[in-house]
PDB file of C-alpha atoms and ligand atoms in Angstrom:
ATOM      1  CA  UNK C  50       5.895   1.365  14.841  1.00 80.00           C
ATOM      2  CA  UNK C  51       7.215  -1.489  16.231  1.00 74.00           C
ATOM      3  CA  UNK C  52      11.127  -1.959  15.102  1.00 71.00           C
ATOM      4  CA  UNK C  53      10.680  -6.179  14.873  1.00 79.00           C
ATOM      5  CA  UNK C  54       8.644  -5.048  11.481  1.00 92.00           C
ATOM      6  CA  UNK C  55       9.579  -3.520   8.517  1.00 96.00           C
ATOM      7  CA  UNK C  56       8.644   0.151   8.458  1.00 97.00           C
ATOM      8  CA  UNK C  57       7.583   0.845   4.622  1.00 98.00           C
ATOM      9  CA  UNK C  58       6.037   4.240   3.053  1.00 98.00           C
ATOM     10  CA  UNK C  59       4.752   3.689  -0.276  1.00 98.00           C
ATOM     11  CA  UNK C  60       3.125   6.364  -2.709  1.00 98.00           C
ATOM     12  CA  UNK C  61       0.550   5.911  -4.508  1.00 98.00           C
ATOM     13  CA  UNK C  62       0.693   8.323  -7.806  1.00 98.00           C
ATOM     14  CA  UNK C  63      -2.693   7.610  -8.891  1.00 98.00           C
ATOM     15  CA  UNK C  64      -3.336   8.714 -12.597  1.00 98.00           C
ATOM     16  CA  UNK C  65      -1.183  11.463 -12.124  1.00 98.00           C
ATOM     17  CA  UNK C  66       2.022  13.174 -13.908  1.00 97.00           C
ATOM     18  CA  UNK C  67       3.781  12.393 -17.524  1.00 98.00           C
ATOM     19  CA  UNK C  68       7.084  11.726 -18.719  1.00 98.00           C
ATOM     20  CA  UNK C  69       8.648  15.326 -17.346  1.00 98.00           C
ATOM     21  CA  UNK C  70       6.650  15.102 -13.891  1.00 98.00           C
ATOM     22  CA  UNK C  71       7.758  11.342 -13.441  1.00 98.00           C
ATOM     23  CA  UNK C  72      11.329  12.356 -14.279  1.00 98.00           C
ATOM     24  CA  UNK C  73      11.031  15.707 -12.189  1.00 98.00           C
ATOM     25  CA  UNK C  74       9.416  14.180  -9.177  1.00 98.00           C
ATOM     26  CA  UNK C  75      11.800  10.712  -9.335  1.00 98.00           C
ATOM     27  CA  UNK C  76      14.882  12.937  -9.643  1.00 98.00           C
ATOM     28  CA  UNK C  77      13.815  15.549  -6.430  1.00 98.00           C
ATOM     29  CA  UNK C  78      13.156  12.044  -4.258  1.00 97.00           C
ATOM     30  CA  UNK C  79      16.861  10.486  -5.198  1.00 97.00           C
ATOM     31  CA  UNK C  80      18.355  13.318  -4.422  1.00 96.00           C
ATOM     32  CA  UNK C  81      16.387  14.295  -1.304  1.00 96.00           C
ATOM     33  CA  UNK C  82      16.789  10.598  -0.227  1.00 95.00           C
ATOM     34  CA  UNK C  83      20.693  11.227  -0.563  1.00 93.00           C
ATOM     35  CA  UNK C  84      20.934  14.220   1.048  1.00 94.00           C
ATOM     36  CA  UNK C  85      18.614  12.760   3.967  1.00 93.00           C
ATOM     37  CA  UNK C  86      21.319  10.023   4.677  1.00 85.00           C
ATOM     38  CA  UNK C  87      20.351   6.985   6.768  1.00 75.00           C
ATOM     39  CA  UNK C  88      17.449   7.516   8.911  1.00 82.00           C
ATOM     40  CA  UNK C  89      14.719   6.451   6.424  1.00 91.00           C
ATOM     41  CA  UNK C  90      11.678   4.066   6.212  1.00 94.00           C
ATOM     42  CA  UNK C  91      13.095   0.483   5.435  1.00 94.00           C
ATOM     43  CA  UNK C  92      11.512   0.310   2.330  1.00 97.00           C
ATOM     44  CA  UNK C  93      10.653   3.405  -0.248  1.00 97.00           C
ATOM     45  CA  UNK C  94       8.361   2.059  -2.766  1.00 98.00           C
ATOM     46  CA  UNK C  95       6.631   4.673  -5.604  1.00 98.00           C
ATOM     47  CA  UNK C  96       3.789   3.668  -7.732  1.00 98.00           C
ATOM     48  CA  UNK C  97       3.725   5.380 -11.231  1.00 98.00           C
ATOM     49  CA  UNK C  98       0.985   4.725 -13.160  1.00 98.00           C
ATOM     50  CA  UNK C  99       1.958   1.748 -14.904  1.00 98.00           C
ATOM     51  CA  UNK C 100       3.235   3.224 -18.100  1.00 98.00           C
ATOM     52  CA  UNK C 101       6.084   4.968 -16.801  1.00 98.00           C
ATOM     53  CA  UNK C 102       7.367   1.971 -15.041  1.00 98.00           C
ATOM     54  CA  UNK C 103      10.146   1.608 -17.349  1.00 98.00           C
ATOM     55  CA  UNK C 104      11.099   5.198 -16.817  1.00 98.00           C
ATOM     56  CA  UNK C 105      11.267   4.809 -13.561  1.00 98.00           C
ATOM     57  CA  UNK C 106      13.270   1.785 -13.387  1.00 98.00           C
ATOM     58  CA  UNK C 107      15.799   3.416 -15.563  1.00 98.00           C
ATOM     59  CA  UNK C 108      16.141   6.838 -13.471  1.00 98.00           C
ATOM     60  CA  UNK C 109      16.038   4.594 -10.122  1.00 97.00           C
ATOM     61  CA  UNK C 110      18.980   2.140 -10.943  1.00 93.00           C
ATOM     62  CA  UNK C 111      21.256   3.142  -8.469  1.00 88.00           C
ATOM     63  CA  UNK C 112      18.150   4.241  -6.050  1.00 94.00           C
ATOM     64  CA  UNK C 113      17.025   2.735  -2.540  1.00 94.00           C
ATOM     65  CA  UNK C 114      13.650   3.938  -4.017  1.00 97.00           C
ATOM     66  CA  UNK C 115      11.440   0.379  -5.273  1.00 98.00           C
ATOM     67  CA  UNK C 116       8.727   0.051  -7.706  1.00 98.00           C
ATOM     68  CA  UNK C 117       5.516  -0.745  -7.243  1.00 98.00           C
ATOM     69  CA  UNK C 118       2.497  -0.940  -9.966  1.00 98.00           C
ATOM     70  CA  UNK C 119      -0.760   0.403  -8.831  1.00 98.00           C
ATOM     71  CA  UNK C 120      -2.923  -2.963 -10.291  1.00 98.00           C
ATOM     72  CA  UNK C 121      -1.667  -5.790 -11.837  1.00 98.00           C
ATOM     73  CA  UNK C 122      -3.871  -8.361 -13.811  1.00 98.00           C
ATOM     74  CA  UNK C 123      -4.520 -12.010 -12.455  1.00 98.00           C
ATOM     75  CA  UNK C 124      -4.328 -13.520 -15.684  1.00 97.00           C
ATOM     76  CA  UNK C 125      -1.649 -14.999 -17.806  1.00 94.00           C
ATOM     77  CA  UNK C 126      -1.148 -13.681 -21.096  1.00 96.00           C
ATOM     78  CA  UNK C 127      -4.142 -13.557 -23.757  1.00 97.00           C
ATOM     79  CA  UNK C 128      -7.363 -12.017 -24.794  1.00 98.00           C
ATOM     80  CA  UNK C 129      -7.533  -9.395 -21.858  1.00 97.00           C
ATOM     81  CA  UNK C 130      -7.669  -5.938 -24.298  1.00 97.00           C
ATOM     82  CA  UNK C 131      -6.180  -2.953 -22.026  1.00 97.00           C
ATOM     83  CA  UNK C 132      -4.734  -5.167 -19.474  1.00 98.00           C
ATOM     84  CA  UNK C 133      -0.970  -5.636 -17.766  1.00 98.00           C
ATOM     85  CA  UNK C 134      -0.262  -9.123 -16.154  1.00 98.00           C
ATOM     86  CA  UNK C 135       2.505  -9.428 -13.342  1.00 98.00           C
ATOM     87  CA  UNK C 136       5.470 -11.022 -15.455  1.00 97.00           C
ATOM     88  CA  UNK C 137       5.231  -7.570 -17.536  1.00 98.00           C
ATOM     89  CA  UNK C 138       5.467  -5.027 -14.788  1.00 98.00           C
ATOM     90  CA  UNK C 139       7.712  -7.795 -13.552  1.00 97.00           C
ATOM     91  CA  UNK C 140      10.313  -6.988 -16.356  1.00 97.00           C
ATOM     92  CA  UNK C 141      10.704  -3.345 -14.955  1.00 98.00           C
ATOM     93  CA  UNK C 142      11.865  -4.593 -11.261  1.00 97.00           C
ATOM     94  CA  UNK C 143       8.464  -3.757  -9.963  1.00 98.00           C
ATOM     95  CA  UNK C 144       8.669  -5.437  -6.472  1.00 98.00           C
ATOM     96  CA  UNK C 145       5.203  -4.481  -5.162  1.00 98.00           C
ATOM     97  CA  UNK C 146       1.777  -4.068  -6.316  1.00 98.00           C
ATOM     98  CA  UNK C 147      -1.646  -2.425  -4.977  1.00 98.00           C
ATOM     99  CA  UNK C 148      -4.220  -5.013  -4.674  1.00 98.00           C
ATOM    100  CA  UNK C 149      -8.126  -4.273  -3.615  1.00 98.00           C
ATOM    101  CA  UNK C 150      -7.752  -0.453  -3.373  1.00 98.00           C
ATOM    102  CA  UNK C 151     -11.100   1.350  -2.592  1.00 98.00           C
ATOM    103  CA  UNK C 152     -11.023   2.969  -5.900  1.00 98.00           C
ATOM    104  CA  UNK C 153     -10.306  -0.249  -7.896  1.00 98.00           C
ATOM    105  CA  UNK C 154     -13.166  -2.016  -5.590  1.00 97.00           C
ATOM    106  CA  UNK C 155     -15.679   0.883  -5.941  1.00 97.00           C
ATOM    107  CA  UNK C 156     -15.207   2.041  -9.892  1.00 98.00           C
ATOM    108  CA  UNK C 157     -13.507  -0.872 -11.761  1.00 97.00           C
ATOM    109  CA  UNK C 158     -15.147  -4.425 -10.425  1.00 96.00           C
ATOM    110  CA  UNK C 159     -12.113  -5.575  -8.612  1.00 97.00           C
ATOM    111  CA  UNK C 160     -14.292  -7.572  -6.312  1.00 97.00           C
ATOM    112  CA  UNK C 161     -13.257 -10.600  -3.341  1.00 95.00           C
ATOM    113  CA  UNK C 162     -12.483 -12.870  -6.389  1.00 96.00           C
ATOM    114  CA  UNK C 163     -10.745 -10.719  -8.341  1.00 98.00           C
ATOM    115  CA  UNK C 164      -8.362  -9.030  -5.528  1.00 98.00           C
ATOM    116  CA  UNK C 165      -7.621 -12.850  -3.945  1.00 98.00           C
ATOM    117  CA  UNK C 166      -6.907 -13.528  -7.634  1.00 98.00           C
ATOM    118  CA  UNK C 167      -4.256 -11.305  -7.978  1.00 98.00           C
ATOM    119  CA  UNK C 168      -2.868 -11.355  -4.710  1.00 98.00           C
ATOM    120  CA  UNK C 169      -1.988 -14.709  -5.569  1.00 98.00           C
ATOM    121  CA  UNK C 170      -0.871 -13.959  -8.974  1.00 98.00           C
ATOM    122  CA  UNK C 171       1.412 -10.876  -7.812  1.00 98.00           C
ATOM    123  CA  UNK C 172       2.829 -13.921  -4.953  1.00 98.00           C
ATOM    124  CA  UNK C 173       3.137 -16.546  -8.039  1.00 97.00           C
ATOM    125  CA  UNK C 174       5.491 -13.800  -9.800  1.00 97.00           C
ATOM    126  CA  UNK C 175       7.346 -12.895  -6.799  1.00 97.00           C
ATOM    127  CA  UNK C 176       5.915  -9.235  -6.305  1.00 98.00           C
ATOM    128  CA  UNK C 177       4.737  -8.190  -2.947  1.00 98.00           C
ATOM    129  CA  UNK C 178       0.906  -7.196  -2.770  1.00 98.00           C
ATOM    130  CA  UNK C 179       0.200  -4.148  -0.804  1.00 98.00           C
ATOM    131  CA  UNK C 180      -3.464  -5.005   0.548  1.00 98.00           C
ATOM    132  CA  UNK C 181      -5.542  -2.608   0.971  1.00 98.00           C
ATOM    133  CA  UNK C 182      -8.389  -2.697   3.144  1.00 98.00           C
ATOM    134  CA  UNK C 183     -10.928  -0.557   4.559  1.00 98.00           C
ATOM    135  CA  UNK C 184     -14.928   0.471   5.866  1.00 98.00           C
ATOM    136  CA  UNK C 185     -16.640   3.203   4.364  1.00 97.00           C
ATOM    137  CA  UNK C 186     -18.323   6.733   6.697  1.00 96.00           C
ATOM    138  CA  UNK C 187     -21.357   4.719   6.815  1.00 97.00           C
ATOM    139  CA  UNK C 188     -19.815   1.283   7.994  1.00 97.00           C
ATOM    140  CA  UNK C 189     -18.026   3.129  10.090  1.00 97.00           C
ATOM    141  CA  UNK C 190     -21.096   5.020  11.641  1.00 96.00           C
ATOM    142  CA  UNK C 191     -23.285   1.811  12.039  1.00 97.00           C
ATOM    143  CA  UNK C 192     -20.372   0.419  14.185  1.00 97.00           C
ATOM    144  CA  UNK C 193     -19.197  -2.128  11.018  1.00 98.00           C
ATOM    145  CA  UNK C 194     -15.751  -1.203  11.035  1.00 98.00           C
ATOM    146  CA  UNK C 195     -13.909  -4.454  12.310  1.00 98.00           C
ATOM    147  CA  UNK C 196     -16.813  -6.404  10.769  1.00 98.00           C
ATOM    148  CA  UNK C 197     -15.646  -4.885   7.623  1.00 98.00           C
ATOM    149  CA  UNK C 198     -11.987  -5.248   7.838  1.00 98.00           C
ATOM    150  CA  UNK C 199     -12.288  -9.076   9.219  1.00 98.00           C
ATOM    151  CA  UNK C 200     -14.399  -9.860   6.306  1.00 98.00           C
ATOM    152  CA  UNK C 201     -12.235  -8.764   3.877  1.00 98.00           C
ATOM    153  CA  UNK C 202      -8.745 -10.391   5.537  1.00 98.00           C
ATOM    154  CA  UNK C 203     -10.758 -13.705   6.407  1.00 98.00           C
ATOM    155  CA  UNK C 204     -11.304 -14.198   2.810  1.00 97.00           C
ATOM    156  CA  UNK C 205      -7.910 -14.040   1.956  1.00 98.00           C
ATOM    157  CA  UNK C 206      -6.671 -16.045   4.681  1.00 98.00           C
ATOM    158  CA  UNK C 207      -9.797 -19.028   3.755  1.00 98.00           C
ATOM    159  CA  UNK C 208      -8.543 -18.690  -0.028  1.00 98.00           C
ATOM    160  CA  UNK C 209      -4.866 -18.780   0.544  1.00 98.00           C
ATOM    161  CA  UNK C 210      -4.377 -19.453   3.726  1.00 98.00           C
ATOM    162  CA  UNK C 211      -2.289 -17.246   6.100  1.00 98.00           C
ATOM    163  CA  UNK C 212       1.089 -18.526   4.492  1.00 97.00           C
ATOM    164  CA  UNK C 213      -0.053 -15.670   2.068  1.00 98.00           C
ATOM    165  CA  UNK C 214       0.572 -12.696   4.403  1.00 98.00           C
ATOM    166  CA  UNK C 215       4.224 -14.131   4.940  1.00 97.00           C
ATOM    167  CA  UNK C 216       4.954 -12.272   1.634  1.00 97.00           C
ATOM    168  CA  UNK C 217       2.529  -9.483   1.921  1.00 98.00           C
ATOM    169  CA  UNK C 218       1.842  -6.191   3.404  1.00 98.00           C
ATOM    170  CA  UNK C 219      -1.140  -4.521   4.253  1.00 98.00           C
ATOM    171  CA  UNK C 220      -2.750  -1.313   4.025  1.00 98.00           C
ATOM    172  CA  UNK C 221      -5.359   0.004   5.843  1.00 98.00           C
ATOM    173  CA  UNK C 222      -7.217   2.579   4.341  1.00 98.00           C
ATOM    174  CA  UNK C 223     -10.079   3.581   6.168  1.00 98.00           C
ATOM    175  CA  UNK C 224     -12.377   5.244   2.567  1.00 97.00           C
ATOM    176  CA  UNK C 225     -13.833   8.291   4.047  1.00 96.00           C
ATOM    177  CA  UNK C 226     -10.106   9.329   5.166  1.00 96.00           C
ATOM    178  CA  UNK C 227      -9.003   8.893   1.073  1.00 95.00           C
ATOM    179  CA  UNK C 228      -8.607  12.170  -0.845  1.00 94.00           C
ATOM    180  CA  UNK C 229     -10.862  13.871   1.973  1.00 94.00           C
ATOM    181  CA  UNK C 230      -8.362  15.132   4.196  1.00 92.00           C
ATOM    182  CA  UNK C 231     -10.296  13.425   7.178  1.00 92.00           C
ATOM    183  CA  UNK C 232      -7.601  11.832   8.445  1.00 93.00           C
ATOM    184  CA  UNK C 233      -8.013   8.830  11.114  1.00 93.00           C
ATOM    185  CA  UNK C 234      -6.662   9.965  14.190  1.00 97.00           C
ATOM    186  CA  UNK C 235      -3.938   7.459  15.298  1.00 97.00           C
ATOM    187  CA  UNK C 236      -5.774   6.235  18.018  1.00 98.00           C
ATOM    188  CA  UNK C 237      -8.830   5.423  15.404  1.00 97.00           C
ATOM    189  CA  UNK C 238      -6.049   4.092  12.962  1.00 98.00           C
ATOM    190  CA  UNK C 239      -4.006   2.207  16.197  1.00 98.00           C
ATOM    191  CA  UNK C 240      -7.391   0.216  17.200  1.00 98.00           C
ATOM    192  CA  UNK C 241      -8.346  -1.203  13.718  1.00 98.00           C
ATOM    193  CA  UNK C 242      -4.137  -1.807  13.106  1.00 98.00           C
ATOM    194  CA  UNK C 243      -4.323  -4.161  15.799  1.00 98.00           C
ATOM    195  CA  UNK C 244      -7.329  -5.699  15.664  1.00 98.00           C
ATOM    196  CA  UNK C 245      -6.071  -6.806  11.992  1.00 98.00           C
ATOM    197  CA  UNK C 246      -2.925  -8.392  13.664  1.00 98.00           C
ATOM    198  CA  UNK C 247      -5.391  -9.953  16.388  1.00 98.00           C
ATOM    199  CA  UNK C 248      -7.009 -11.596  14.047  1.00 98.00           C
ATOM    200  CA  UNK C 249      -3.770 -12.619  12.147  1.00 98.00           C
ATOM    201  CA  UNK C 250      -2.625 -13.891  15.200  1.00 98.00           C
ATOM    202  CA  UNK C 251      -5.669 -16.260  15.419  1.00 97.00           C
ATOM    203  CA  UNK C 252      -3.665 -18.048  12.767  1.00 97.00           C
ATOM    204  CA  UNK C 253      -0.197 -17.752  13.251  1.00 97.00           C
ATOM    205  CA  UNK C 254       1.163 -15.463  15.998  1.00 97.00           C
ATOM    206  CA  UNK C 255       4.696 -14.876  13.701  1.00 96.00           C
ATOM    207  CA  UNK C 256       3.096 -13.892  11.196  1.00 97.00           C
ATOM    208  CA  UNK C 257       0.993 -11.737  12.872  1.00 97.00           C
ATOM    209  CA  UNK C 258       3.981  -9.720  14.641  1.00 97.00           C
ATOM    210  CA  UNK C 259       5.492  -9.569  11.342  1.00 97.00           C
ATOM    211  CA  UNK C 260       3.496  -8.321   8.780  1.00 98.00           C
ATOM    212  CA  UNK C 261       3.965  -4.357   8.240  1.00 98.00           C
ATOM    213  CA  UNK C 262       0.368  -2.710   8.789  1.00 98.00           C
ATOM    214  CA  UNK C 263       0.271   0.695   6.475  1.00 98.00           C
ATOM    215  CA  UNK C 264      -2.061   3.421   7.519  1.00 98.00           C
ATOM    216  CA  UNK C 265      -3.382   4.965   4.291  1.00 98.00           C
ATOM    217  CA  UNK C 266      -6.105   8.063   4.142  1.00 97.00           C
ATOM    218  CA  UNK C 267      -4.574  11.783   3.680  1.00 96.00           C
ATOM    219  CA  UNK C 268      -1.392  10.903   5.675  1.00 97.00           C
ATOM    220  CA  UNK C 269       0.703  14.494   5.081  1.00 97.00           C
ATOM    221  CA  UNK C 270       4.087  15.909   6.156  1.00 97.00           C
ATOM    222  CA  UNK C 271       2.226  16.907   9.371  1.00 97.00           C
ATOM    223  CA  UNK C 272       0.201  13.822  10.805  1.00 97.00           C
ATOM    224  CA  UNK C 273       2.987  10.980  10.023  1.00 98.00           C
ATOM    225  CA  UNK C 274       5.154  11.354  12.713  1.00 97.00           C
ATOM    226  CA  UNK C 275       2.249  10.775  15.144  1.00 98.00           C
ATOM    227  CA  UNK C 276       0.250   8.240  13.146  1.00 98.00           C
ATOM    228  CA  UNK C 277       3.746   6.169  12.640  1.00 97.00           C
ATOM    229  CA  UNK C 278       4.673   6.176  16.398  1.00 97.00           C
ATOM    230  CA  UNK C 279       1.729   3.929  17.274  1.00 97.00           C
ATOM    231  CA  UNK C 280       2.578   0.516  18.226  1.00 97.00           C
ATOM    232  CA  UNK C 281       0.902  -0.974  15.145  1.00 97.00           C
ATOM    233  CA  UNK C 282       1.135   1.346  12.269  1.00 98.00           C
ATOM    234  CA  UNK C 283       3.728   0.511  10.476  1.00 97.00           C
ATOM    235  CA  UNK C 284       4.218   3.240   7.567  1.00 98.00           C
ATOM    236  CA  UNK C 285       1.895   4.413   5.378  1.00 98.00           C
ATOM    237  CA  UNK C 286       0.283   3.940   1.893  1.00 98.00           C
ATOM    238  CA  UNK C 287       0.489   7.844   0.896  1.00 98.00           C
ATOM    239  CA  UNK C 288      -1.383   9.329  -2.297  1.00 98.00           C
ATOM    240  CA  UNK C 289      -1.963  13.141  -2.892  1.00 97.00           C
ATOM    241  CA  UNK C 290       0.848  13.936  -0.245  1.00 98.00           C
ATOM    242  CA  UNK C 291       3.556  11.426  -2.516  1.00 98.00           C
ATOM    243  CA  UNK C 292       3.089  13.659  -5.449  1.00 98.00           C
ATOM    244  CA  UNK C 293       4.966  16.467  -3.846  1.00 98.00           C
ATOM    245  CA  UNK C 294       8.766  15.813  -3.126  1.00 98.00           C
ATOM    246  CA  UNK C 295       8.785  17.719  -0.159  1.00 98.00           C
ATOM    247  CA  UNK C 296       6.057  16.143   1.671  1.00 98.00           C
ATOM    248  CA  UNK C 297       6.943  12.465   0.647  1.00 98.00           C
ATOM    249  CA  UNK C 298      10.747  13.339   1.707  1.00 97.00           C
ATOM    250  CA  UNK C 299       9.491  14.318   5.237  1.00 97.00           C
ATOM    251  CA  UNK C 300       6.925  11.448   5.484  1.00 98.00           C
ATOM    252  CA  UNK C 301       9.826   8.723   4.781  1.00 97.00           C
ATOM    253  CA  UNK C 302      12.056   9.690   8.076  1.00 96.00           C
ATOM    254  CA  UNK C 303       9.078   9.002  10.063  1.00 93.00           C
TER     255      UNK C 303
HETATM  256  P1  PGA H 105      -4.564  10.058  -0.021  1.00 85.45           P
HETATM  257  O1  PGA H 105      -4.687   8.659  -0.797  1.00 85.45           O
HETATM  258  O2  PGA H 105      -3.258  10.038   0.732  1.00 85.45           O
HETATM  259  O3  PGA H 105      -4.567  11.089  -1.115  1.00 85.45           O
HETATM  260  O4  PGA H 105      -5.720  10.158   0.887  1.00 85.45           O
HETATM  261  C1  PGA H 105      -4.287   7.457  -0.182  1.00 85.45           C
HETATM  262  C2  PGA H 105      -4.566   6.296  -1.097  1.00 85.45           C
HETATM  263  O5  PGA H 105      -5.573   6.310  -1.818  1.00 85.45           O
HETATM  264  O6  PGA H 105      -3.806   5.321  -1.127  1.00 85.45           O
END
């Protein structure tokens, strides 16, 4: 972690909880976050499933803690049954938003199109996307990996442009680490973190430096500190390890 960037730990609820967990779990991290004092991650961001949004704006008023929504639609309003654009999640001082996670590339057709469509909607409505970005085992094992990765941020930056990443973080989520428990070891996570701002800098060398670069992939209480001290990781993207107040509380100090 370099100290130029932001650091930022953001959890990622999945489809997880209801209105007493939300309220539970929100209630354990404001006052754990209290009690912790000062020496936290820059930025605290949660992602509810997007229905209890408005809960959690209302028990995070006076909170540190921000909001993020874990998929947004890149449409306006209209004939798009079962979705949620920006300017609605928007209402509920969501600040961030998960764009092209594995398991909204993999199960529900968010594909190149779709995820540089709504990382420019989420931009166009002032929320932040979170990026996510990643090879599979068997990219990994053919030697793909920063084939991969470069494929999916070169689309972004030929579609928008590397302006785009001025308001953006990414995550890098290698899939096989996701859920598994296999989690990169930092020097595995280090390598593809900076080969992402290598290619960044290719563009625009500020940018590069400045973008915070997430490590996400069964980050726990136990491997943050040592994932979060390299050079180039700058937080993490956390999911089953956010859901437990505990473990998200230790993860924030770093
Ligand atoms: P995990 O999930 O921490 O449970 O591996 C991370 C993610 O999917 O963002």
């Amino acid at each position: 972690m370099n100290f130029m960037r932001q650091f930022v730990v953001a959890g990622n609820w999945k489809m997880n909880g209801s209105i007493s967990q939300t309220t539970g779990l929100i209630n354990d991290l404001i006052v754990g976050i209290k009690k912790i004092g000062g020496k936290v991650a820059d930025k605290i961001i949660i992602c509810p499933p997007n229905i209890y949004l408005p809960l959690a704006q209302s028990l995070l008023a006076d909170s540190p803690i921000r909001l993020g929504a874990q998929n947004i639609n890149q449409h306006d309003f209209g004939a798009h049954t079962g979705e949620i654009n920006t300017s609605m999640v928007g209402e509920f001082d969501t600040e961030y938003a998960l764009v092209g996670h594995s398991e909204r590339r993999a199960n529900y057709g968010d594909d190149d199109i779709a995820i540089i469509a709504k990382i420019e909607a989420a931009q166009n409505a002032g929320i932040v996307p979170i990026f996510c970005v990643g090879e599979s085992l068997d990219q990994r094992e053919q030697g793909q990996t920063q084939a991969v990765i470069s494929q999916q941020i070169q689309l972004v930056i030929d579609a928008l442009g590397i302006g785009a990443f001025v308001s953006m973080i990414i995550a890098y989520e290698p899939i096989w680490a996701i859920g598994t428990g296999k989690t990169a070891t930092p020097d595995q996570a280090q390598q593809v973190h900076l080969f992402i701002r290598n290619l960044l800098a290719q563009n625009d060398n500020t940018i590069a430096a400045e973008v915070s670069i997430l490590y996400g992939g069964s980050v726990n209480s136990k491997n943050a500190t040592s994932l979060f001290a390299c050079e180039d990781i700058d937080g993490g993207l956390v999911g089953g390890a956010s859901l437990k107040a505990d473990d998200f509380l230790k993860i924030v100090q770093g």
